JSON list of C-alpha atoms in Angstrom, two decimals:
[
{"chain": "A", "resi": 827, "resn": "MET", "atom": "CA", "xyz": [118.68, 157.47, 144.41]},
{"chain": "A", "resi": 828, "resn": "ALA", "atom": "CA", "xyz": [119.45, 158.62, 147.93]},
{"chain": "A", "resi": 829, "resn": "ARG", "atom": "CA", "xyz": [122.25, 161.10, 148.52]},
{"chain": "A", "resi": 830, "resn": "TYR", "atom": "CA", "xyz": [124.45, 160.75, 151.60]},
{"chain": "A", "resi": 831, "resn": "ILE", "atom": "CA", "xyz": [126.23, 163.80, 152.99]},
{"chain": "A", "resi": 832, "resn": "ASP", "atom": "CA", "xyz": [128.54, 164.59, 155.90]},
{"chain": "A", "resi": 833, "resn": "ALA", "atom": "CA", "xyz": [126.14, 165.86, 158.59]},
{"chain": "A", "resi": 834, "resn": "ASP", "atom": "CA", "xyz": [128.90, 167.47, 160.71]},
{"chain": "A", "resi": 835, "resn": "ASN", "atom": "CA", "xyz": [130.13, 169.46, 157.72]},
{"chain": "A", "resi": 836, "resn": "LEU", "atom": "CA", "xyz": [126.57, 170.60, 156.95]},
{"chain": "A", "resi": 837, "resn": "ILE", "atom": "CA", "xyz": [126.03, 171.77, 160.54]},
{"chain": "A", "resi": 838, "resn": "ASN", "atom": "CA", "xyz": [129.27, 173.76, 160.45]},
{"chain": "A", "resi": 839, "resn": "GLU", "atom": "CA", "xyz": [128.38, 175.40, 157.13]},
{"chain": "A", "resi": 840, "resn": "LEU", "atom": "CA", "xyz": [124.86, 176.30, 158.24]},
{"chain": "A", "resi": 841, "resn": "SER", "atom": "CA", "xyz": [126.13, 177.68, 161.53]},
{"chain": "A", "resi": 842, "resn": "ALA", "atom": "CA", "xyz": [128.67, 179.88, 159.74]},
{"chain": "A", "resi": 843, "resn": "ALA", "atom": "CA", "xyz": [126.08, 181.10, 157.24]},
{"chain": "A", "resi": 844, "resn": "CYS", "atom": "CA", "xyz": [123.46, 181.85, 159.89]},
{"chain": "A", "resi": 845, "resn": "MET", "atom": "CA", "xyz": [125.67, 183.87, 162.27]},
{"chain": "A", "resi": 846, "resn": "PRO", "atom": "CA", "xyz": [125.26, 187.22, 160.44]},
{"chain": "A", "resi": 847, "resn": "ILE", "atom": "CA", "xyz": [121.46, 186.95, 160.29]},
{"chain": "A", "resi": 848, "resn": "TYR", "atom": "CA", "xyz": [121.12, 186.00, 163.96]},
{"chain": "A", "resi": 849, "resn": "GLU", "atom": "CA", "xyz": [123.12, 189.08, 164.91]},
{"chain": "A", "resi": 850, "resn": "LYS", "atom": "CA", "xyz": [120.84, 191.28, 162.76]},
{"chain": "A", "resi": 851, "resn": "GLY", "atom": "CA", "xyz": [117.62, 189.56, 163.86]},
{"chain": "A", "resi": 852, "resn": "ILE", "atom": "CA", "xyz": [116.76, 188.61, 160.26]},
{"chain": "A", "resi": 853, "resn": "THR", "atom": "CA", "xyz": [115.03, 185.32, 159.48]},
{"chain": "A", "resi": 854, "resn": "GLY", "atom": "CA", "xyz": [114.08, 183.53, 156.28]},
{"chain": "A", "resi": 855, "resn": "ILE", "atom": "CA", "xyz": [117.29, 183.68, 154.23]},
{"chain": "A", "resi": 856, "resn": "LEU", "atom": "CA", "xyz": [120.94, 183.25, 155.07]},
{"chain": "A", "resi": 857, "resn": "GLY", "atom": "CA", "xyz": [123.43, 186.09, 155.31]},
{"chain": "A", "resi": 858, "resn": "ASP", "atom": "CA", "xyz": [124.73, 185.70, 151.74]},
{"chain": "A", "resi": 859, "resn": "ASN", "atom": "CA", "xyz": [121.22, 185.35, 150.20]},
{"chain": "A", "resi": 860, "resn": "SER", "atom": "CA", "xyz": [121.57, 181.55, 150.00]},
{"chain": "A", "resi": 861, "resn": "SER", "atom": "CA", "xyz": [118.70, 179.40, 151.13]},
{"chain": "A", "resi": 862, "resn": "ILE", "atom": "CA", "xyz": [119.18, 176.43, 153.42]},
{"chain": "A", "resi": 863, "resn": "ALA", "atom": "CA", "xyz": [118.28, 174.19, 150.46]},
{"chain": "A", "resi": 864, "resn": "ASP", "atom": "CA", "xyz": [121.13, 175.77, 148.45]},
{"chain": "A", "resi": 865, "resn": "ILE", "atom": "CA", "xyz": [123.64, 174.93, 151.16]},
{"chain": "A", "resi": 866, "resn": "ILE", "atom": "CA", "xyz": [122.34, 171.37, 151.49]},
{"chain": "A", "resi": 867, "resn": "ASN", "atom": "CA", "xyz": [122.48, 170.84, 147.72]},
{"chain": "A", "resi": 868, "resn": "GLU", "atom": "CA", "xyz": [126.07, 172.14, 147.58]},
{"chain": "A", "resi": 869, "resn": "GLN", "atom": "CA", "xyz": [127.31, 169.53, 150.07]},
{"chain": "A", "resi": 870, "resn": "PRO", "atom": "CA", "xyz": [129.62, 166.90, 148.60]},
{"chain": "A", "resi": 871, "resn": "THR", "atom": "CA", "xyz": [128.18, 163.42, 148.62]},
{"chain": "A", "resi": 872, "resn": "ALA", "atom": "CA", "xyz": [129.81, 160.51, 150.38]},
{"chain": "A", "resi": 873, "resn": "ASP", "atom": "CA", "xyz": [130.93, 157.39, 148.53]},
{"chain": "A", "resi": 874, "resn": "VAL", "atom": "CA", "xyz": [128.65, 154.78, 150.08]},
{"chain": "A", "resi": 875, "resn": "GLN", "atom": "CA", "xyz": [126.97, 151.58, 149.02]},
{"chain": "A", "resi": 876, "resn": "GLU", "atom": "CA", "xyz": [123.68, 150.17, 150.26]},
{"chain": "A", "resi": 877, "resn": "VAL", "atom": "CA", "xyz": [124.09, 147.20, 152.60]},
{"chain": "A", "resi": 878, "resn": "LYS", "atom": "CA", "xyz": [122.07, 144.12, 151.65]},
{"chain": "A", "resi": 879, "resn": "HIS", "atom": "CA", "xyz": [120.88, 142.02, 154.59]},
{"chain": "A", "resi": 880, "resn": "GLY", "atom": "CA", "xyz": [120.43, 138.29, 154.19]},
{"chain": "A", "resi": 881, "resn": "TYR", "atom": "CA", "xyz": [120.64, 135.01, 156.04]},
{"chain": "A", "resi": 882, "resn": "TRP", "atom": "CA", "xyz": [121.98, 131.52, 155.45]},
{"chain": "A", "resi": 883, "resn": "LYS", "atom": "CA", "xyz": [119.36, 129.02, 154.30]},
{"chain": "A", "resi": 884, "resn": "SER", "atom": "CA", "xyz": [120.00, 125.42, 155.26]},
{"chain": "A", "resi": 885, "resn": "GLN", "atom": "CA", "xyz": [120.16, 123.01, 152.31]},
{"chain": "A", "resi": 886, "resn": "LYS", "atom": "CA", "xyz": [120.18, 119.85, 154.41]},
{"chain": "A", "resi": 887, "resn": "GLN", "atom": "CA", "xyz": [117.21, 117.94, 153.06]},
{"chain": "A", "resi": 888, "resn": "SER", "atom": "CA", "xyz": [116.78, 114.21, 153.33]},
{"chain": "A", "resi": 889, "resn": "GLY", "atom": "CA", "xyz": [117.01, 112.33, 150.05]},
{"chain": "A", "resi": 890, "resn": "PHE", "atom": "CA", "xyz": [118.80, 115.09, 148.09]},
{"chain": "A", "resi": 891, "resn": "TYR", "atom": "CA", "xyz": [122.48, 115.52, 147.37]},
{"chain": "A", "resi": 892, "resn": "ARG", "atom": "CA", "xyz": [123.66, 119.13, 147.77]},
{"chain": "A", "resi": 893, "resn": "LEU", "atom": "CA", "xyz": [127.03, 120.65, 146.85]},
{"chain": "A", "resi": 894, "resn": "ALA", "atom": "CA", "xyz": [127.01, 122.82, 149.98]},
{"chain": "A", "resi": 895, "resn": "ASP", "atom": "CA", "xyz": [125.24, 122.94, 153.32]},
{"chain": "A", "resi": 896, "resn": "TYR", "atom": "CA", "xyz": [124.07, 126.58, 153.14]},
{"chain": "A", "resi": 897, "resn": "GLU", "atom": "CA", "xyz": [122.72, 129.02, 150.55]},
{"chain": "A", "resi": 898, "resn": "CYS", "atom": "CA", "xyz": [122.62, 132.84, 150.60]},
{"chain": "A", "resi": 899, "resn": "SER", "atom": "CA", "xyz": [119.03, 134.12, 150.84]},
{"chain": "A", "resi": 900, "resn": "ILE", "atom": "CA", "xyz": [119.86, 137.04, 148.51]},
{"chain": "A", "resi": 901, "resn": "CYS", "atom": "CA", "xyz": [121.74, 135.50, 145.60]},
{"chain": "A", "resi": 902, "resn": "GLY", "atom": "CA", "xyz": [121.58, 131.74, 146.19]},
{"chain": "A", "resi": 903, "resn": "TYR", "atom": "CA", "xyz": [125.36, 131.33, 146.53]},
{"chain": "A", "resi": 904, "resn": "ASP", "atom": "CA", "xyz": [126.21, 127.87, 147.94]},
{"chain": "A", "resi": 905, "resn": "ASN", "atom": "CA", "xyz": [128.66, 127.65, 150.82]},
{"chain": "A", "resi": 906, "resn": "ASP", "atom": "CA", "xyz": [129.77, 125.01, 153.32]},
{"chain": "A", "resi": 907, "resn": "GLU", "atom": "CA", "xyz": [130.68, 127.68, 155.86]},
{"chain": "A", "resi": 908, "resn": "THR", "atom": "CA", "xyz": [128.63, 130.55, 157.28]},
{"chain": "A", "resi": 909, "resn": "PRO", "atom": "CA", "xyz": [130.77, 133.72, 157.20]},
{"chain": "A", "resi": 910, "resn": "ASP", "atom": "CA", "xyz": [129.39, 137.14, 158.21]},
{"chain": "A", "resi": 911, "resn": "TYR", "atom": "CA", "xyz": [129.19, 138.25, 154.55]},
{"chain": "A", "resi": 912, "resn": "CYS", "atom": "CA", "xyz": [128.26, 136.40, 151.35]},
{"chain": "A", "resi": 913, "resn": "ALA", "atom": "CA", "xyz": [131.38, 135.94, 149.21]},
{"chain": "A", "resi": 914, "resn": "PHE", "atom": "CA", "xyz": [129.39, 136.37, 145.98]},
{"chain": "A", "resi": 915, "resn": "CYS", "atom": "CA", "xyz": [126.99, 139.33, 146.52]},
{"chain": "A", "resi": 916, "resn": "GLY", "atom": "CA", "xyz": [128.47, 140.92, 149.66]},
{"chain": "A", "resi": 917, "resn": "ALA", "atom": "CA", "xyz": [125.24, 140.72, 151.69]},
{"chain": "A", "resi": 918, "resn": "LYS", "atom": "CA", "xyz": [125.63, 141.00, 155.45]},
{"chain": "A", "resi": 919, "resn": "MET", "atom": "CA", "xyz": [124.44, 137.68, 156.78]},
{"chain": "A", "resi": 920, "resn": "GLU", "atom": "CA", "xyz": [122.31, 137.92, 159.90]},
{"chain": "A", "resi": 921, "resn": "GLY", "atom": "CA", "xyz": [121.76, 134.38, 161.07]},
{"chain": "A", "resi": 922, "resn": "PHE", "atom": "CA", "xyz": [119.94, 131.39, 159.65]},
{"chain": "A", "resi": 923, "resn": "ASP", "atom": "CA", "xyz": [116.49, 130.38, 158.47]},
{"chain": "A", "resi": 924, "resn": "ASP", "atom": "CA", "xyz": [114.28, 128.56, 160.93]}
]
């Protein structure tokens, strides 16, 4: 699973850790013997959720009775309206089928 971190915080921490070695002309490790990977792995992760992207599928078909006019392309949730997000699965709706 992907890990999401605060990039600004990481830049600040790396800058602070690298200052002593830049002054001494040392490269390869950070001033306190930590590697860059150590600092990245120590960063707190953000509380995020993946965004699902879907679209509204039209259910208007001749000869068939439907309970709703539109259906979510991700979960199949039926809806008469077309809001920006599916009320059932939370997918961000980006338009309609052709």
